[in-house]
Coordinates of C-alpha atoms and ligand atoms in Angstrom, one line a residue:
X1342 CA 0.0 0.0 0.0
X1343 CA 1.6 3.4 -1.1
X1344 CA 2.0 6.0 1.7
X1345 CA -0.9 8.4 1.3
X1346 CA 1.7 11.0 -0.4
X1347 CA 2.9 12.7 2.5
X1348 CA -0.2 13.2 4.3
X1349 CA -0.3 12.6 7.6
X1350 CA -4.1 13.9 8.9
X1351 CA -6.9 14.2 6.7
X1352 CA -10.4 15.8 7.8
X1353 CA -13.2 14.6 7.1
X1354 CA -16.6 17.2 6.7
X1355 CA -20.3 16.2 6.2
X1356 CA -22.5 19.5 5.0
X1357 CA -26.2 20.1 4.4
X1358 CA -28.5 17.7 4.5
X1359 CA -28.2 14.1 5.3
X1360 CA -28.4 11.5 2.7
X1361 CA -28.4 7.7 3.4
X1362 CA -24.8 6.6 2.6
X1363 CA -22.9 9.3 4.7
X1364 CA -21.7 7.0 7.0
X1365 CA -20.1 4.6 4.5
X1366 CA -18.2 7.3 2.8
X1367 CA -16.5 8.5 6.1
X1368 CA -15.6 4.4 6.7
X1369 CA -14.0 4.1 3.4
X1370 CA -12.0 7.8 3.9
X1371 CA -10.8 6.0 7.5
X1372 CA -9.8 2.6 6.3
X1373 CA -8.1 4.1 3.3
X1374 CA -6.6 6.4 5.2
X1375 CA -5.3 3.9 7.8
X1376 CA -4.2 1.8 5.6
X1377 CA -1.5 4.5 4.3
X1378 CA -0.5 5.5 7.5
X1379 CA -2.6 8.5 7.8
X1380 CA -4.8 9.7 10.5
X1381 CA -7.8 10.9 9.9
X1382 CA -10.6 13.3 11.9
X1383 CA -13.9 14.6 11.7
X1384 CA -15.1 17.9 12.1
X1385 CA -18.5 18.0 13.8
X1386 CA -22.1 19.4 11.8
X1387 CA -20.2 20.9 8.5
X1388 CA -17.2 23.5 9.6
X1389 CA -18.7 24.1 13.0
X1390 CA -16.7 21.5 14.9
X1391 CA -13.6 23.8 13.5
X1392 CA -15.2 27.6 14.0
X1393 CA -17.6 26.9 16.8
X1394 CA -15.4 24.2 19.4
X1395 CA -17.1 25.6 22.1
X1396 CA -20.5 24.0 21.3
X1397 CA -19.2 20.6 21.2
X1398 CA -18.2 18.3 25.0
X1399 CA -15.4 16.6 22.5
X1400 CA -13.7 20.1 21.5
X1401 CA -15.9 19.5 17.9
X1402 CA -12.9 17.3 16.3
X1403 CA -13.2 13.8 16.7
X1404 CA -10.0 11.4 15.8
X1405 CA -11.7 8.2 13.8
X1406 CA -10.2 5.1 14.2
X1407 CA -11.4 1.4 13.2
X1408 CA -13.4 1.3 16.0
X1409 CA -15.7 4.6 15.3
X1410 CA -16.3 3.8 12.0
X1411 CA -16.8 0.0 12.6
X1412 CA -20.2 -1.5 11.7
X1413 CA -21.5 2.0 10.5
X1414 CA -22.1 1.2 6.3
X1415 CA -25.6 0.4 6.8
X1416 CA -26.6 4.1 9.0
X1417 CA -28.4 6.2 7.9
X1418 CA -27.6 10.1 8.6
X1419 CA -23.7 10.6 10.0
X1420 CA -22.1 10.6 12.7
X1421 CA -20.5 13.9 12.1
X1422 CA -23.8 14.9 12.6
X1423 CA -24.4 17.9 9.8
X1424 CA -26.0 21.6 8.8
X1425 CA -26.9 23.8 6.4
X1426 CA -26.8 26.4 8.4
X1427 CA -23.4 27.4 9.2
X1428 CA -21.8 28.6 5.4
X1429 CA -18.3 29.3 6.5
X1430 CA -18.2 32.3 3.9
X1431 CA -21.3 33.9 5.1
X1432 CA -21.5 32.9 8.4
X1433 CA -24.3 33.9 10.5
X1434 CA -23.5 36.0 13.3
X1435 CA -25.7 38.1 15.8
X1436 CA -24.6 41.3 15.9
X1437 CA -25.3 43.9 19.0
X1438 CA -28.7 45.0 17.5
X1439 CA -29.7 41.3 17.5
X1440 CA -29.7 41.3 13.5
X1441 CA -28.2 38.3 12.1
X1442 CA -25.5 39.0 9.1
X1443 CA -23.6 36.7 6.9
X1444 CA -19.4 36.9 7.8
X1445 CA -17.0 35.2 5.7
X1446 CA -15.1 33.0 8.3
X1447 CA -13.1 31.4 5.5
X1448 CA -9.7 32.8 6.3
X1449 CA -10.2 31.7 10.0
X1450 CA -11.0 28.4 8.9
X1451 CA -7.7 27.8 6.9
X1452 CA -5.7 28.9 9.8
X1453 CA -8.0 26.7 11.9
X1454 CA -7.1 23.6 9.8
X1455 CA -3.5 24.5 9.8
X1456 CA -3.4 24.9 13.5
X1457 CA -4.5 21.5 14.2
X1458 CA -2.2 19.9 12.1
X1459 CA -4.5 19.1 9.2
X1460 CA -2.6 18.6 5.3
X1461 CA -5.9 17.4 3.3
X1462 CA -10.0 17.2 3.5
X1463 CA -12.1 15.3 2.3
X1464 CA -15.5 17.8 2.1
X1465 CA -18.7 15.3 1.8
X1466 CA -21.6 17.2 0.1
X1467 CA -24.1 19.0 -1.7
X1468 CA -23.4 21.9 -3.8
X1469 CA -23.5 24.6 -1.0
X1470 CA -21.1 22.1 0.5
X1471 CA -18.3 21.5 -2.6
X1472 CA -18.8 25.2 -3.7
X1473 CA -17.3 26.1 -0.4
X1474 CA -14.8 23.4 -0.6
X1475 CA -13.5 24.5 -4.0
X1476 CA -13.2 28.3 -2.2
X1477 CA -11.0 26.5 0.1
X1478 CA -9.5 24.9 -2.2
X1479 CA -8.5 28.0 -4.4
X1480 CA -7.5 29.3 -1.0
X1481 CA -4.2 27.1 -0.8
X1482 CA -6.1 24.0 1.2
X1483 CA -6.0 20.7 -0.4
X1484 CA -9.6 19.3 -0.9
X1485 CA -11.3 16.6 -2.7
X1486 CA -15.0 16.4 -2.7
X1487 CA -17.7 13.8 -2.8
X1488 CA -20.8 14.2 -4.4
X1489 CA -23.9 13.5 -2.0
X1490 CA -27.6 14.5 -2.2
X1491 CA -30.7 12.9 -2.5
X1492 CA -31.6 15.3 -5.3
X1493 CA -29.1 14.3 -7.6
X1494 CA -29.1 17.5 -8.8
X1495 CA -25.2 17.7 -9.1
X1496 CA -23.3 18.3 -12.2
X1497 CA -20.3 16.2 -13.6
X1498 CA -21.4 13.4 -12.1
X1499 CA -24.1 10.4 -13.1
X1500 CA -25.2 10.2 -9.7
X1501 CA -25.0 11.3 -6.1
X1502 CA -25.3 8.7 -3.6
X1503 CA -28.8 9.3 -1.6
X1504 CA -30.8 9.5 -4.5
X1505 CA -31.1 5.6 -5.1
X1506 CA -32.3 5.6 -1.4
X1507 CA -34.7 7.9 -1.6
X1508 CA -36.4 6.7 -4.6
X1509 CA -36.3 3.3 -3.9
X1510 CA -38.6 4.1 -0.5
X1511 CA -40.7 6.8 -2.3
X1512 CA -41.7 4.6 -4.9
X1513 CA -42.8 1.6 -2.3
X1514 CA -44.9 4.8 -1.0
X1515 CA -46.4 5.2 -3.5
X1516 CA -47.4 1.5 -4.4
X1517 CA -48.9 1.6 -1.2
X1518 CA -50.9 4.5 -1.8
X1519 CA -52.5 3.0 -4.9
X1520 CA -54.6 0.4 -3.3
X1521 CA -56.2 3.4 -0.8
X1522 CA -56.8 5.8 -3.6
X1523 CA -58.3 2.8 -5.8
X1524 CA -60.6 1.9 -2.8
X1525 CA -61.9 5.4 -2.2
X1526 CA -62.0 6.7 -5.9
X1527 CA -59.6 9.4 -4.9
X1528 CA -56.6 11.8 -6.3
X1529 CA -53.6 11.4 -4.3
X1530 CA -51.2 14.0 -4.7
X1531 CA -47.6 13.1 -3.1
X1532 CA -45.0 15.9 -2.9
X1533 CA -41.7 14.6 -2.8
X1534 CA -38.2 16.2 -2.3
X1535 CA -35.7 17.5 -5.2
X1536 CA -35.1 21.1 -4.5
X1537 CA -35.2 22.9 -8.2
X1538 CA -34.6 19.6 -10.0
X1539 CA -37.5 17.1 -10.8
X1540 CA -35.0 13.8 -10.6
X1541 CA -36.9 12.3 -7.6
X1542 CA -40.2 12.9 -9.0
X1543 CA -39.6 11.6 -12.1
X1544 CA -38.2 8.7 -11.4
X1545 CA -40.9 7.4 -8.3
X1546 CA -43.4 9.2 -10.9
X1547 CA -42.5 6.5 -13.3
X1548 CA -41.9 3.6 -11.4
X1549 CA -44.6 4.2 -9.1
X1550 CA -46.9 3.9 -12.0
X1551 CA -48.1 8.1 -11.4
X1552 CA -50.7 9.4 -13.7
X1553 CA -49.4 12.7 -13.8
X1554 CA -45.8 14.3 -12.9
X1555 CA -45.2 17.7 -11.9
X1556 CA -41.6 18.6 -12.3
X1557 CA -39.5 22.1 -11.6
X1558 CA -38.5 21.8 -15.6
X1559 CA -41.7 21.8 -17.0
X1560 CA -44.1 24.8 -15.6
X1561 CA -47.6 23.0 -15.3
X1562 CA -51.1 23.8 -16.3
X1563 CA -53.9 21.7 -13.8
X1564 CA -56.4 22.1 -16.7
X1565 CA -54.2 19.0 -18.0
X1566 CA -53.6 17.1 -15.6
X1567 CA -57.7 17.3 -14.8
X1568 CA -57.6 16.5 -17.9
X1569 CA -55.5 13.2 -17.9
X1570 CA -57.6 12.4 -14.4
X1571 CA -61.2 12.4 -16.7
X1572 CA -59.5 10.1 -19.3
X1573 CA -58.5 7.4 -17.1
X1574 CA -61.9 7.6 -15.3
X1575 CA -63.2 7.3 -19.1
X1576 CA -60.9 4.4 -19.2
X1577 CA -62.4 3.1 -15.8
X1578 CA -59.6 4.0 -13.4
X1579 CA -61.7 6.0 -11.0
X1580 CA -58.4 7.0 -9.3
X1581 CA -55.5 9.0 -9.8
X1582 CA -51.9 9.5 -9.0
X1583 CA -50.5 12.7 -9.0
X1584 CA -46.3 13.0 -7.5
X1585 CA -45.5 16.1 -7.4
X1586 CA -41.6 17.4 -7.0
X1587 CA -41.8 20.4 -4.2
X1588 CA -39.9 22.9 -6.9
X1589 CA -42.7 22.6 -9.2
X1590 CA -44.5 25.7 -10.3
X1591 CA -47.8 26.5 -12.3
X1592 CA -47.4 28.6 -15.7
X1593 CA -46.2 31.6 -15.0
X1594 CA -46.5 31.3 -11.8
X1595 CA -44.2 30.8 -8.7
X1596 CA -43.0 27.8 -6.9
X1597 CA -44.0 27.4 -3.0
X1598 CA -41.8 28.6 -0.6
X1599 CA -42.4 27.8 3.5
X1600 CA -39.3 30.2 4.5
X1601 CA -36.7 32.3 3.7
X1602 CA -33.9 33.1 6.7
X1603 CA -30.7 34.4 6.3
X1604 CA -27.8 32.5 5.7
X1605 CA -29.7 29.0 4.4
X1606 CA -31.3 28.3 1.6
X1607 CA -35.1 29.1 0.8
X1608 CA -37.4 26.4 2.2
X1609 CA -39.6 24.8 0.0
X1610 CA -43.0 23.1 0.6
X1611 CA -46.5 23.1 0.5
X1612 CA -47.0 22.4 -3.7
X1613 CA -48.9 19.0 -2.9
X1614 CA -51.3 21.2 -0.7
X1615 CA -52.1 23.7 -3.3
X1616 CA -52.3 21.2 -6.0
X1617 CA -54.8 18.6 -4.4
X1618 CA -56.7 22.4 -3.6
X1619 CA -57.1 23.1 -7.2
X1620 CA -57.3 19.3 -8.9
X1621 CA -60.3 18.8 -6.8
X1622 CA -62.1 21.8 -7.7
X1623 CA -61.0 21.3 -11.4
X1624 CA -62.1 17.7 -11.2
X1625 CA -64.9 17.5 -8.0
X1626 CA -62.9 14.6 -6.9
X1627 CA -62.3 13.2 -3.0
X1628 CA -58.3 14.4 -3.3
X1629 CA -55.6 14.0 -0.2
X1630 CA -52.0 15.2 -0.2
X1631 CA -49.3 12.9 1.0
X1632 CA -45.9 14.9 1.6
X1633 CA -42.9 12.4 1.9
X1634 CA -40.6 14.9 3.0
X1635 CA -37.5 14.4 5.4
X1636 CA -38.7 10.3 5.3
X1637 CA -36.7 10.3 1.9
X1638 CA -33.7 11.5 3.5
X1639 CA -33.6 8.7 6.6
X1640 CA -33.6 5.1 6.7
X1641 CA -30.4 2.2 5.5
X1642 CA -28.7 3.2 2.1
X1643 CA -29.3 1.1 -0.4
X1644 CA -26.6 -1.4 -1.5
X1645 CA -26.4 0.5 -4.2
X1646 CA -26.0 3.9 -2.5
X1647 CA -23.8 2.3 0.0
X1648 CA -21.3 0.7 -2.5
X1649 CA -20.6 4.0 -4.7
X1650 CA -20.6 5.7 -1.3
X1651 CA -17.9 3.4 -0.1
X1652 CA -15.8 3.9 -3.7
X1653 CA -16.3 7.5 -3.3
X1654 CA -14.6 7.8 0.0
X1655 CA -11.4 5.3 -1.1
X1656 CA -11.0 7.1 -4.6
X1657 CA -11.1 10.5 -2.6
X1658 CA -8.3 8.9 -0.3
X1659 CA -6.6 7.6 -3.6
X1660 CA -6.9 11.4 -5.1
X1661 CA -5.2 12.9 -2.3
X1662 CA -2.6 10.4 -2.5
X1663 CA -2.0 10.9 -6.2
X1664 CA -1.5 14.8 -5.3
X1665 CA -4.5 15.7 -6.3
X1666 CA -6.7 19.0 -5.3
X1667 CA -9.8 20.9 -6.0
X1668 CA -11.4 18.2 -7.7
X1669 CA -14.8 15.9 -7.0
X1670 CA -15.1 12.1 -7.4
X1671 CA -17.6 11.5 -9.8
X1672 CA -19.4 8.5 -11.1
X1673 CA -18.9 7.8 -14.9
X1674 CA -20.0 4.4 -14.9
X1675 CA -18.3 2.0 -14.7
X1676 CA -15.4 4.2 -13.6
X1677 CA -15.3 6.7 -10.5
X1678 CA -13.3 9.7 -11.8
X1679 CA -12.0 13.0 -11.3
X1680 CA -13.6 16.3 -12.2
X1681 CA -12.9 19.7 -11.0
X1682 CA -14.9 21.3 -8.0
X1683 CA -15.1 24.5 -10.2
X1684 CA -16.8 22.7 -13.3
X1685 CA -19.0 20.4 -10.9
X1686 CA -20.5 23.4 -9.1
X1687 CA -20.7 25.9 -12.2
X1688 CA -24.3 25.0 -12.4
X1689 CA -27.4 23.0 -11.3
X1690 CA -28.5 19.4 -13.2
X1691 CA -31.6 19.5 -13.9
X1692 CA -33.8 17.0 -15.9
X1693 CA -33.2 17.4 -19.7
X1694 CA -36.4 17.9 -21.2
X1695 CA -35.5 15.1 -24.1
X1696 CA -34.1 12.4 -21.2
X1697 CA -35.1 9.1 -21.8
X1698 CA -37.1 8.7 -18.4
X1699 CA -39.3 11.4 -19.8
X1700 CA -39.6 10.2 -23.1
X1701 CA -41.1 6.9 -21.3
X1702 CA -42.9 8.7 -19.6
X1703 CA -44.9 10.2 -22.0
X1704 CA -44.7 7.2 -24.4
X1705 CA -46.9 5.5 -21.3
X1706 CA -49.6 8.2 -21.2
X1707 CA -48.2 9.9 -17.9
X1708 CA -48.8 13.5 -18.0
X1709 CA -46.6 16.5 -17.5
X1710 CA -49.3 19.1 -17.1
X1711 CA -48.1 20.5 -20.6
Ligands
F6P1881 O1 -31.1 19.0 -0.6 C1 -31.7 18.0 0.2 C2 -33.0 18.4 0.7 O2 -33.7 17.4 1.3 C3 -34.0 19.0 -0.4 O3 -34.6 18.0 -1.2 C4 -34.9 19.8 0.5 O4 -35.5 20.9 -0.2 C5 -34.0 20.3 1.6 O5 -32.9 19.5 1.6 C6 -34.7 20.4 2.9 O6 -33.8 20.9 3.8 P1 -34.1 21.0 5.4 O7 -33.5 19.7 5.9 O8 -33.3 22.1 5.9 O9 -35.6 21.0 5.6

């Protein structure tokens, strides 16, 4: 085994939200670590173990050995623990009028990390979480990244692990909720996670055998989806299926947002709601609103989600020890490569509007709502 190229401590981070697989990342980072001859360490919730010590009864850097990270692959969340509240370059701080404003803590956080010794990390995240990583990184500190959110709304890379979790449980929802609505003739509108991008809700949409799919990419019109809910009662299905991504937004209107705080992102919610308000008076039909939520984000990974997680976390190790810096692992099946945080965090991936799920989709009678 080559010496991890003359690392000796590598941090480990986990920011924003959870996603199943977490866990098996930060084993792999540890045992591939080890096995060079390099310690490793996490930093508690996101930076805050580093910028906040105070807060934590363990100083808010852990050292991870074999035993921490023994027996945790199959955990959900991480036990890192995580935020997406604490965005080392606008940091939220109280001032003395009791106002919160947004400080960039960056520069304190490199000197942080060279202070306790720390050559490499290895940022696990979202894109809030690997655009901050490649500032770092631009900033002199060494950094690979690892692609993780249920959304899968990360460019440069196939997939994030999460995702295959989180669809994989909302479409058993949803199977279940087919033998209720059938029972009761009723529209069931579920509203699942995804941020801006309609991954999730395409893909339970299709697999969960939806009538109707309302994504962020395609602006919807309920005439048409009332529409598609008379034609299968025409075709004697006196029930309906609606999923319904939590970014989606009518025709020219806008998408529903819970709250809006300073130094997070916007909170979205409450789509499903308004949607089941409007098919059922568009349609007079018993409708209820199912909203999956944070369930998507809990629960085992997947053994598909746990085994990219796992060669994530060793090729992240293996990039560091090839000298590499500023770059993401990425999933180019059936390879895990290298791309650079910059390009991987330029913009969004959202559904193409000519992807073959969608194509399906439509091929099968589901409806968009267009
Ligand atoms: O990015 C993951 C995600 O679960 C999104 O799908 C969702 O919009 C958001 O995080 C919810 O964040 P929070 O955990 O702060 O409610």
């Amino acid at each position: 085994m080559k010496k991890a190229s003359n690392l000796k401590m590598i941090a480990i981070s986990t920011g924003g939200g959870d996603a199943p697989g977490l866990n098996a990342v930060i084993r792999a980072v540890v045992l591939s670590a080890l096995n060079r001859g390099c310690k490793c360490v996490g930093i508690r919730e996101g930076y805050n173990g580093l910028l906040k010590p105070q807060a934590y009864s363990d100083g808010g850097l852990i050292e991870l050995t074999r035993e921490t990270v023994n027996g945790i692959t199959h955990l959900g969340g991480t036990i890192l623990g995580t935020t997406n509240r604490a965005n080392p370059l606008k940091y939220p701080v109280k001032g003395d009028d009791g106002q919160i404003r947004e400080v960039d803590r960056s520069d304190e956080l490199l000197q942080l990390f060279q202070a306790h010794g720390i050559d490499a990390l290895i940022a696990v995240g979202g894109d809030g979480s690997l655009f901050i990583a490649n500032v770092l990184s631009q900033k002199g500190l060494r950094v690979v990244g690892v692609p993780k959110t249920i959304d899968n709304d990360l460019d440069k890379t196939v997939i994030t692990f999460g995702f295959d979790t989180a669809i994989s449980f909302a479409t058993a929802c949803i199977d279940r909720l087919h033998s209720t609505a059938q029972s009761h003739r009723r529209t069931i509108v579920v509203e699942v996670m995804g941020r801006y991008a309609g991954w999730i809700a395409l893909d339970v949409g299709v697999s969960g055998t939806a009538d109707a799919i309302l994504i962020p990419e395609i602006p919807y019109d309920l005439q048409k989806v009332a529409q598609k809910i008379a034609q299968c009662e025409r075709q004697g299905q006196k029930y309906a299926i609606v999923v319904v991504a939590e970014g989606a937004k009518p025709k020219g209107g806008e998408r529903s947002v819970l709250e809006k705080e300073v130094g997070r992102a916007e909170r979205l919610g409450g789509i499903g709601e308004r949607v089941a308000r409007e098919l059922h008076a568009l349609t007079g039909k018993d409708t209820r609103t199912v909203v999956l939520g944070h369930l998507l984000r809990g629960g085992t990974p997947t053994t598909f989600d746990r085994l990219i997680s796992l060669r994530f976390g060793a090729a992240a190790v293996r990039a560091l020890e090839d000298g590499q810096s500023g770059v993401m692992v990425a999933l180019d099946p059936p390879r895990v490569q290298y791309v650079p945080l910059k390009d991987a965090t330029r913009r969004m991936k959202t559904v193409p509007l000519d992807s073959d799920t969608i194509l399906t989709a439509r091929d099968l009678g589901i409806s968009f709502g267009d």
